[in-house]
Tab-separated table of C-alpha atoms in Angstrom:
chain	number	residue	atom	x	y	z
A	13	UNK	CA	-28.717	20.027	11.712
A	14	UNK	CA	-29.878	19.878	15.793
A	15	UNK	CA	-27.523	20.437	17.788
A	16	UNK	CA	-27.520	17.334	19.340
A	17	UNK	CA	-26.786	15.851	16.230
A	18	UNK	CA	-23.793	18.362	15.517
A	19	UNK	CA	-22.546	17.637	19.299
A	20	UNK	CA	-22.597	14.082	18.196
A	21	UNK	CA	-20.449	14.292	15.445
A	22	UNK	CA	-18.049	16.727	16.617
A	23	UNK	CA	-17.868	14.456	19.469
A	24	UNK	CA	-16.804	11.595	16.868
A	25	UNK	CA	-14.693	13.582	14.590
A	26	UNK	CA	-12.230	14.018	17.356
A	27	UNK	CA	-11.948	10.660	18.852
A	28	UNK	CA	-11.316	9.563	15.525
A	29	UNK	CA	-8.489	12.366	15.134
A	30	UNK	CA	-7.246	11.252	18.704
A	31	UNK	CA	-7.232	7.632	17.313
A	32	UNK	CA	-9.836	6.300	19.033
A	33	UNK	CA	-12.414	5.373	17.132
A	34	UNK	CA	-13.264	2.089	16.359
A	35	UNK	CA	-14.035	0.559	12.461
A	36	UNK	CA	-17.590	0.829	13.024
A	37	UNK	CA	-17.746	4.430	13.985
A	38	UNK	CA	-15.310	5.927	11.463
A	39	UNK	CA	-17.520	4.078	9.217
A	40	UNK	CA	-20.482	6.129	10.493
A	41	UNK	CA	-18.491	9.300	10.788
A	42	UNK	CA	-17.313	8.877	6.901
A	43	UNK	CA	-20.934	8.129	5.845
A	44	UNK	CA	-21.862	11.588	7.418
A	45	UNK	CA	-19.332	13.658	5.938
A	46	UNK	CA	-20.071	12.325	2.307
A	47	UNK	CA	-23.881	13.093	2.677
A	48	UNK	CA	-23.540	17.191	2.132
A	49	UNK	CA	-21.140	19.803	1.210
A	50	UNK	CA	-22.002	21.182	4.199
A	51	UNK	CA	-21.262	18.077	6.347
A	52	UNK	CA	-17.664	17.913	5.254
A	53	UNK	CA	-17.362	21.157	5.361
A	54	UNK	CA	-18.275	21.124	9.176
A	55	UNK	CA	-15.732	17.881	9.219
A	56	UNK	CA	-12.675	20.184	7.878
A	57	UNK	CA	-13.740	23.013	10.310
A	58	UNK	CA	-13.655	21.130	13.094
A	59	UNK	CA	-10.352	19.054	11.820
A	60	UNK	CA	-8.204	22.052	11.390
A	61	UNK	CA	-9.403	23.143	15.385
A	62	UNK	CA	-7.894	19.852	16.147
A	63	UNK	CA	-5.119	20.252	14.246
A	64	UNK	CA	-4.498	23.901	15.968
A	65	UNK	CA	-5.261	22.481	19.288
A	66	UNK	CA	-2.133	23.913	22.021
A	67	UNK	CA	-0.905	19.915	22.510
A	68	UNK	CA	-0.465	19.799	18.595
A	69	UNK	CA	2.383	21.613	17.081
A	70	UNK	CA	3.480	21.058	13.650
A	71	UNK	CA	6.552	18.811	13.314
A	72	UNK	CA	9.696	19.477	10.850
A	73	UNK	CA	10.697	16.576	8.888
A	74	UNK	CA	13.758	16.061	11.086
A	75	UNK	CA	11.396	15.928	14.273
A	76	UNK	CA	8.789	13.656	12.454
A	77	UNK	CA	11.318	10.979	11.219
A	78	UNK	CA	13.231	10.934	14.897
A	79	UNK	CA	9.896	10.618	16.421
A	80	UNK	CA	8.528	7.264	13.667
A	81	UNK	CA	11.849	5.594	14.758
A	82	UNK	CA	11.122	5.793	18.373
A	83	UNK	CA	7.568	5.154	18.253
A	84	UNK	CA	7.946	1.638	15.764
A	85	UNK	CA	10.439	0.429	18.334
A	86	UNK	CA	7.857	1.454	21.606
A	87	UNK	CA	5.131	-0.173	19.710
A	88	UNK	CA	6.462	-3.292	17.701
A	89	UNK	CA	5.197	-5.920	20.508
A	90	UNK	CA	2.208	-3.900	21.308
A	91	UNK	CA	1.281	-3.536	17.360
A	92	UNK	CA	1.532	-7.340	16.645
A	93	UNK	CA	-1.374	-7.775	19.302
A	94	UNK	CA	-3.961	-5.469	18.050
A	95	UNK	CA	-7.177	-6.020	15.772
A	96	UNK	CA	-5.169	-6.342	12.213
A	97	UNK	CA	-2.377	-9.393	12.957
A	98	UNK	CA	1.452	-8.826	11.536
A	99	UNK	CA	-0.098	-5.329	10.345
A	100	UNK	CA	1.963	-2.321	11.805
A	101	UNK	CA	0.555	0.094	13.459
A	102	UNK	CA	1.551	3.785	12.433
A	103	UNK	CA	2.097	6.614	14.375
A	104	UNK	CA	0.061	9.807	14.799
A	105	UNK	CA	1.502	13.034	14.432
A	106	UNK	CA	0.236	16.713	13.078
A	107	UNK	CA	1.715	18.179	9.595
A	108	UNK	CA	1.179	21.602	8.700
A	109	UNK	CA	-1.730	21.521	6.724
A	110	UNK	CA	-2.860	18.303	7.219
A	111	UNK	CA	-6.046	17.481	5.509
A	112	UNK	CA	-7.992	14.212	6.295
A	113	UNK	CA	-9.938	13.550	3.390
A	114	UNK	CA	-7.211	14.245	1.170
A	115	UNK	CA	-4.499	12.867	2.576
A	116	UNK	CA	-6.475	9.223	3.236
A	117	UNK	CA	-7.977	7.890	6.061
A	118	UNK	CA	-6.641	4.754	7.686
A	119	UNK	CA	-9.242	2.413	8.654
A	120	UNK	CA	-6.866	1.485	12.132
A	121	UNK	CA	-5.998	3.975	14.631
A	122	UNK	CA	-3.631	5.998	13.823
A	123	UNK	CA	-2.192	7.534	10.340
A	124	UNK	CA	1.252	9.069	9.586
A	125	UNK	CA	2.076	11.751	6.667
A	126	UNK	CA	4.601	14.180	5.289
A	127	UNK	CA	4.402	16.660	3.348
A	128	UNK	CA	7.439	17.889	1.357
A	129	UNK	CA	8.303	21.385	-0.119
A	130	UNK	CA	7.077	20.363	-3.267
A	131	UNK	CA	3.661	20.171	-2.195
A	132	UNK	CA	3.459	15.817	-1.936
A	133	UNK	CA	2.112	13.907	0.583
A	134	UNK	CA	4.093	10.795	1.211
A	135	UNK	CA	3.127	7.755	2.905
A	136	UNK	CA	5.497	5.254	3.968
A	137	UNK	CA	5.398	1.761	5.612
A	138	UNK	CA	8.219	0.036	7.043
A	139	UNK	CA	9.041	-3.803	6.646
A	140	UNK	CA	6.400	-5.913	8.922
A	141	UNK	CA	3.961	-3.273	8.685
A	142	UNK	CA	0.929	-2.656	6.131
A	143	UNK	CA	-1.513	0.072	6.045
A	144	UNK	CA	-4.822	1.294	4.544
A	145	UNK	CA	-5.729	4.437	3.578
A	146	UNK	CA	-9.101	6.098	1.780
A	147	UNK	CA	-8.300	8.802	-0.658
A	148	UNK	CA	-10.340	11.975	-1.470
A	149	UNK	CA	-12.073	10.158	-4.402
A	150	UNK	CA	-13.202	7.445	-2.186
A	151	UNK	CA	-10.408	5.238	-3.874
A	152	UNK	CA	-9.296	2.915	-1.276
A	153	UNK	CA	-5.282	1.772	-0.849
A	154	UNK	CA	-3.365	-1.106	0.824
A	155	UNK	CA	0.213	-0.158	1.005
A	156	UNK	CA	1.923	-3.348	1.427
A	157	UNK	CA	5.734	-3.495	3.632
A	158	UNK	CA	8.424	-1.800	2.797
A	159	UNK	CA	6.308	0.961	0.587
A	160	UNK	CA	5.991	4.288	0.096
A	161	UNK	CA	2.680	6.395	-1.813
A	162	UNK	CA	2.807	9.850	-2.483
A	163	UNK	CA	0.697	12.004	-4.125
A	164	UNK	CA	0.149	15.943	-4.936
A	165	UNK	CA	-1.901	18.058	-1.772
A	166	UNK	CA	-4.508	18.984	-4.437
A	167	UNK	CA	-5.444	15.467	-5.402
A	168	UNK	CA	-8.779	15.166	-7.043
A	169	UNK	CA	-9.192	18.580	-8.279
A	170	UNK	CA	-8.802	18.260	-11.868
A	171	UNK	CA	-6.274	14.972	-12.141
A	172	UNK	CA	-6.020	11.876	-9.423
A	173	UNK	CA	-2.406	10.596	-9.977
A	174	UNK	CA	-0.195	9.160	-7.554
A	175	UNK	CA	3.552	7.755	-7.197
A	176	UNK	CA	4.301	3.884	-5.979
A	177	UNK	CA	7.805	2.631	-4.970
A	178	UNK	CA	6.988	-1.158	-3.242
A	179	UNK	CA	3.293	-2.746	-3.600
A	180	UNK	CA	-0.200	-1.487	-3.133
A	181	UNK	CA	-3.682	-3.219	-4.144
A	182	UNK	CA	-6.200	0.145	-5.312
A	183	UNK	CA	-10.327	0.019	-5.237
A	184	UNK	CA	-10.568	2.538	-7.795
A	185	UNK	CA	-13.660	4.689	-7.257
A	186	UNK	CA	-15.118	5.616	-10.743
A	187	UNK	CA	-16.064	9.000	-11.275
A	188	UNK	CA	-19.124	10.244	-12.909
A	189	UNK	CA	-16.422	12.723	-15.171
A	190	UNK	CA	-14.531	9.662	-15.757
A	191	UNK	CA	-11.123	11.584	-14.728
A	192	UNK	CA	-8.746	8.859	-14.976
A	193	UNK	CA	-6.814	7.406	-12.142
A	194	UNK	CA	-2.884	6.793	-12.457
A	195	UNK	CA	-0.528	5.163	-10.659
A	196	UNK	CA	2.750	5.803	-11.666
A	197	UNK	CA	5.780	3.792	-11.328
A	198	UNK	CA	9.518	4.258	-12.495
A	199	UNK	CA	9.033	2.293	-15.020
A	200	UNK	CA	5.627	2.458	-16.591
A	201	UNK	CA	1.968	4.208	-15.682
A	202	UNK	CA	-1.332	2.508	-14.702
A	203	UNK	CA	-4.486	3.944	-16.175
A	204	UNK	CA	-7.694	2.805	-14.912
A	205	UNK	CA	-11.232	4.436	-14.053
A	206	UNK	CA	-12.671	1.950	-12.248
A	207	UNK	CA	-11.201	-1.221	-11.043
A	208	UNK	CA	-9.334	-3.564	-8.347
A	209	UNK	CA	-5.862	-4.519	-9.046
A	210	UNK	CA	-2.268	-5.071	-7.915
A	211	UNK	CA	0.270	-3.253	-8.549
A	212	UNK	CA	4.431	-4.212	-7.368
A	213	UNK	CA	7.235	-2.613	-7.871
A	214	UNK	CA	9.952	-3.085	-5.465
A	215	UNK	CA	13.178	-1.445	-6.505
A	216	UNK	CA	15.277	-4.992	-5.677
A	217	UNK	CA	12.753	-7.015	-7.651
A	218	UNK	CA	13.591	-8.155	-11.166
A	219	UNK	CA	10.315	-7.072	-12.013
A	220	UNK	CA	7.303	-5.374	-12.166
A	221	UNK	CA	4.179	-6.645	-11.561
A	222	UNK	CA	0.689	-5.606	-12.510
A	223	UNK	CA	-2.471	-8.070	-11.418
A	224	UNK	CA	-6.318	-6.937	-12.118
A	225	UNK	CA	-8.993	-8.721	-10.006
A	226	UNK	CA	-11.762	-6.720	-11.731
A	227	UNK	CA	-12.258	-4.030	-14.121
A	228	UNK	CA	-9.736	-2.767	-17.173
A	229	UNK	CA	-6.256	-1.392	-16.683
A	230	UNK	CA	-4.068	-0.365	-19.017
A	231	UNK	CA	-0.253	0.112	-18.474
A	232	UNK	CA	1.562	2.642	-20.510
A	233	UNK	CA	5.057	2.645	-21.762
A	234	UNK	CA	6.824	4.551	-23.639
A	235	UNK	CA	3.725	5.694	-25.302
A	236	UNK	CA	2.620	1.924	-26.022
A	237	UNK	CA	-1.060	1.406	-24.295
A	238	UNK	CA	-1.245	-2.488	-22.947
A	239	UNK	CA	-4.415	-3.457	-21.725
A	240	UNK	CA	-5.270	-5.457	-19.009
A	241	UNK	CA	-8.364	-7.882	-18.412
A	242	UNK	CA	-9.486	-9.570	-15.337
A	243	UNK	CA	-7.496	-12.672	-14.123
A	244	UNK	CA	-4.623	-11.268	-15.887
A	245	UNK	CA	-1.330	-10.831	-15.017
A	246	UNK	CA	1.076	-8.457	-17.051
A	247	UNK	CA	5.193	-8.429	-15.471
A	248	UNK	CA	7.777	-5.824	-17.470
A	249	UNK	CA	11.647	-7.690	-16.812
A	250	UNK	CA	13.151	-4.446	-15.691
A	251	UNK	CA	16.984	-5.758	-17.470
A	252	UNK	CA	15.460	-6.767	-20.634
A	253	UNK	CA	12.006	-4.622	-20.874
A	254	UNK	CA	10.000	-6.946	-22.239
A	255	UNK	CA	6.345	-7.829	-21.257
A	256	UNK	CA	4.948	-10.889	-20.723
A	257	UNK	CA	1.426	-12.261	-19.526
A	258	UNK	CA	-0.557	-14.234	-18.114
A	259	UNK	CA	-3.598	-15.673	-16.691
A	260	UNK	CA	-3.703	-15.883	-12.907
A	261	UNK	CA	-5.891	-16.532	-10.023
A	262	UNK	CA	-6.142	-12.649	-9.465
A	263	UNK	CA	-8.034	-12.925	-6.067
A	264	UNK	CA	-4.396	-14.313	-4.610
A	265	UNK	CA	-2.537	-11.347	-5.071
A	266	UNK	CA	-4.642	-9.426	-2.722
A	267	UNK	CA	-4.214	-12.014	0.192
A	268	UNK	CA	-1.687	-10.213	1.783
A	269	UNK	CA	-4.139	-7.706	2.545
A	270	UNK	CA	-6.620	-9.879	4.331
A	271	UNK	CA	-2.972	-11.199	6.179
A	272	UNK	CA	-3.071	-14.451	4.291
A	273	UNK	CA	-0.161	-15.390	1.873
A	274	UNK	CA	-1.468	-17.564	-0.749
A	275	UNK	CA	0.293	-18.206	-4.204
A	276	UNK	CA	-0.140	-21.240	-6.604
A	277	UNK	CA	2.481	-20.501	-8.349
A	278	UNK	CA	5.732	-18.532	-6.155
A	279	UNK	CA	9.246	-19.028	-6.914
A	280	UNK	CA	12.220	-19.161	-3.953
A	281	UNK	CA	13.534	-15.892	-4.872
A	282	UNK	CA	10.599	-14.162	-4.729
A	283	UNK	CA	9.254	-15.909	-1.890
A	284	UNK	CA	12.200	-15.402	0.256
A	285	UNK	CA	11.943	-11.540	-0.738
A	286	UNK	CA	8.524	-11.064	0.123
A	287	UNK	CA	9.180	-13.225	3.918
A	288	UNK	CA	12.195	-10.921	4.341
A	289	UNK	CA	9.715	-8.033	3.946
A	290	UNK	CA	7.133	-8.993	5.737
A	291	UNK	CA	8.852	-10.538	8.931
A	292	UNK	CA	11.594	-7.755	8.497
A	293	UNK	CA	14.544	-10.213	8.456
A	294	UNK	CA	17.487	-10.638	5.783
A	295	UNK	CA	17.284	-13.510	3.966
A	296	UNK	CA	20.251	-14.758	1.737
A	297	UNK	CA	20.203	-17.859	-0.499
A	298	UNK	CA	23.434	-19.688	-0.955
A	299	UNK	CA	24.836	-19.593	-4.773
A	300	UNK	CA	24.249	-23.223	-5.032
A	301	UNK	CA	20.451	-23.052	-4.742
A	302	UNK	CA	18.467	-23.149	-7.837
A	303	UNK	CA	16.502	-19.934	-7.229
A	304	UNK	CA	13.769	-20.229	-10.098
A	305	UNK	CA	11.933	-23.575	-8.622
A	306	UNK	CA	8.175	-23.076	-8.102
A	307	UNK	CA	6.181	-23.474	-5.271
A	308	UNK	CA	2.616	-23.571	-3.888
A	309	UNK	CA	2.564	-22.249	-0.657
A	310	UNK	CA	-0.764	-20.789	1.625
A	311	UNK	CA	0.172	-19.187	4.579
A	312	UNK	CA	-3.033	-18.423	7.041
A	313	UNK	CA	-2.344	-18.939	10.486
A	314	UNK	CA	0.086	-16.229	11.311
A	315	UNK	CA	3.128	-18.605	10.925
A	316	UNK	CA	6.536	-17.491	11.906
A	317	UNK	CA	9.690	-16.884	9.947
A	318	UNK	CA	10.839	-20.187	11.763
A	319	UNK	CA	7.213	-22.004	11.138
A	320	UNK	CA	8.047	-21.248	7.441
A	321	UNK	CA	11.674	-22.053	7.301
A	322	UNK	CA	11.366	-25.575	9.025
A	323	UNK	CA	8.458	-26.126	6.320
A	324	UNK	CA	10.803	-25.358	3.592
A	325	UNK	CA	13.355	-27.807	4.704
A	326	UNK	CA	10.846	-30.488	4.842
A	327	UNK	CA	9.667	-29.961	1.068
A	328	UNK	CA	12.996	-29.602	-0.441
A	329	UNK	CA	16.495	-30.294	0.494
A	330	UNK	CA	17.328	-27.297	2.229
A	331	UNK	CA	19.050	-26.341	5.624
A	332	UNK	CA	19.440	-22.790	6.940
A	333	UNK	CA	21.147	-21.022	9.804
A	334	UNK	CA	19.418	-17.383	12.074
A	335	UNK	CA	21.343	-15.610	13.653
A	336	UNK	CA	19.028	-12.431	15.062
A	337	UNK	CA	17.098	-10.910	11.908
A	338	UNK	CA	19.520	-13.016	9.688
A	339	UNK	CA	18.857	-15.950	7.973
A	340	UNK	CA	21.339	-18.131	5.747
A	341	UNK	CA	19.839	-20.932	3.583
A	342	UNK	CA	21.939	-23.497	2.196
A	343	UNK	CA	21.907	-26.483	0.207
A	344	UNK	CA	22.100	-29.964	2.125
């Protein structure tokens, strides 16, 4: 490689470590890395300078969580501005051992990660904020609100597995071994090798959720293997585990990552849930509302929580009180 060339690079490998790249140049820098061994092995020489760079000192997990409190509140007005609408911003900060490629790049500006004594990386995002991240197997992830991913530091060497607790849509990127990607959840695994789907799994949610937009799936549970086709959409009732499916408009259940909000088919429940989540507010729904009716609802043009609610009391007879980040909804 010249040495222009290498200058270049270097120059672009740290202003995207810095967070200041822009989408078009990380997508350059990511298309250079992939091109050679040699190329990303350049890449993780010059990352771990960065990372051992006098102005960035490792942080202990008591310094790192003080320090993602008291950058979300600095940011919150500033984040709701930027290139991605309603999609949080997260913060940058070096971790011992930080690797790029394997811990995920996030196509924005910054990226946040932890890593825990038993060797995880864990990715978190707070209510109001989503986030995107590329994993070492080229496997792209959108972590929806109120979500955490983690996954082992030697991912891709020999198994590709990770751990979800919220939502997350995967672009699973087939490998020429066909080493199966899993995504595991606490209450049953995802097995795919190459494939888009949904997958949510909110602890407060009655259930969980898996949606495939293209591809095969197949969820195993308690060493049952249910397959999953395209357009399909397969739920597990947590209380009375059993399965039921489907066929959906799968493309929907990815809107959230485009910042759209589109379902033909929603009910109040879990449309108040997922509003609470993504406009960080408590919602509660008085005892007297029927909490299974069905709506369509299609949400593009960054509404807010008080956009929505006046909608809602329009369509059905519904009044509700706010008080701060708490909402009441009643029935007239």
């Amino acid at each position: 490689m010249k040495q222009a060339d290498s200058t270049y690079y270097y120059n672009l490998t740290v202003r995207y470590l810095n967070g200041e790249l822009d989408s078009g140049g990380e997508k350059e820098l990511f298309r250079f890395v992939k091109e050679s061994p040699d190329n990303e092995q350049l890449f993780r020489q010059w990352e771990e300078e960065w990372l051992s760079s006098p102005r960035l000192l490792p942080v202990v997990d008591k310094e790192w969580k003080r320090l993602q409190r008291r950058r979300r509140v600095q940011q919150a007005d500033e984040n709701a501005r930027k290139r991605w609408p309603l999609w949080g911003r997260t913060v940058a900060a070096a971790v011992a051992g930080l690797l790029i490629l394997t811990t995920g790049w996030l196509g924005m500006e910054h990226y946040q990660s932890l890593k825990t004594a038993e060797n995880l990386f864990t990715l978190e995002t707070g209510r109001a904020e989503k986030t995107r991240l590329l994993l070492a197997d080229g496997t792209v992830v959108y972590l929806n609100a109120g979500s955490t991913l983690s996954y082992a530091g030697d991912f891709n060497n020999g198994h590709r597995e990770v751990r979800l607790t919220g939502e997350a849509y995967f672009e699973v990127s087939k490998q020429q071994e066909d080493l199966p990607f899993v995504v595991k959840t606490d209450f049953y695994d995802v097995q795919v090798k190459g494939t888009k789907f949904n997958v949510c799994t909110y602890p407060e949610d009655p259930r969980v959720v898996t949606t495939l937009l293209k591809g095969a799936v197949d969820i195993v549970y308690q060493n049952r293997h249910i397959t999953v086709r395209p357009n399909e959409q397969v739920c597990l009732d947590k209380h009375t585990r059993q399965f039921s499916r489907e066929k959906v408009q799968a493309e929907q259940y990815k809107s959230w990552t485009e910042g759209r909000f589109e379902y033909d088919k929603i009910s109040l429940q879990e449309l108040v849930d997922r509003l609470a989540r993504r406009y960080d507010v408590t919602i509660r729904l008085d005892e007297a509302i029927r909490k299974d009716m069905v709506f369509l609802i299609s949400l593009r043009n960054e509404e807010t929580i008080d956009d929505i609610l006046e909608a809602l009391t329009q369509m059905i007879p519904l009044s509700y009180v706010k008080q701060g980040r708490s909402v009441y909804i009643k029935k007239e």
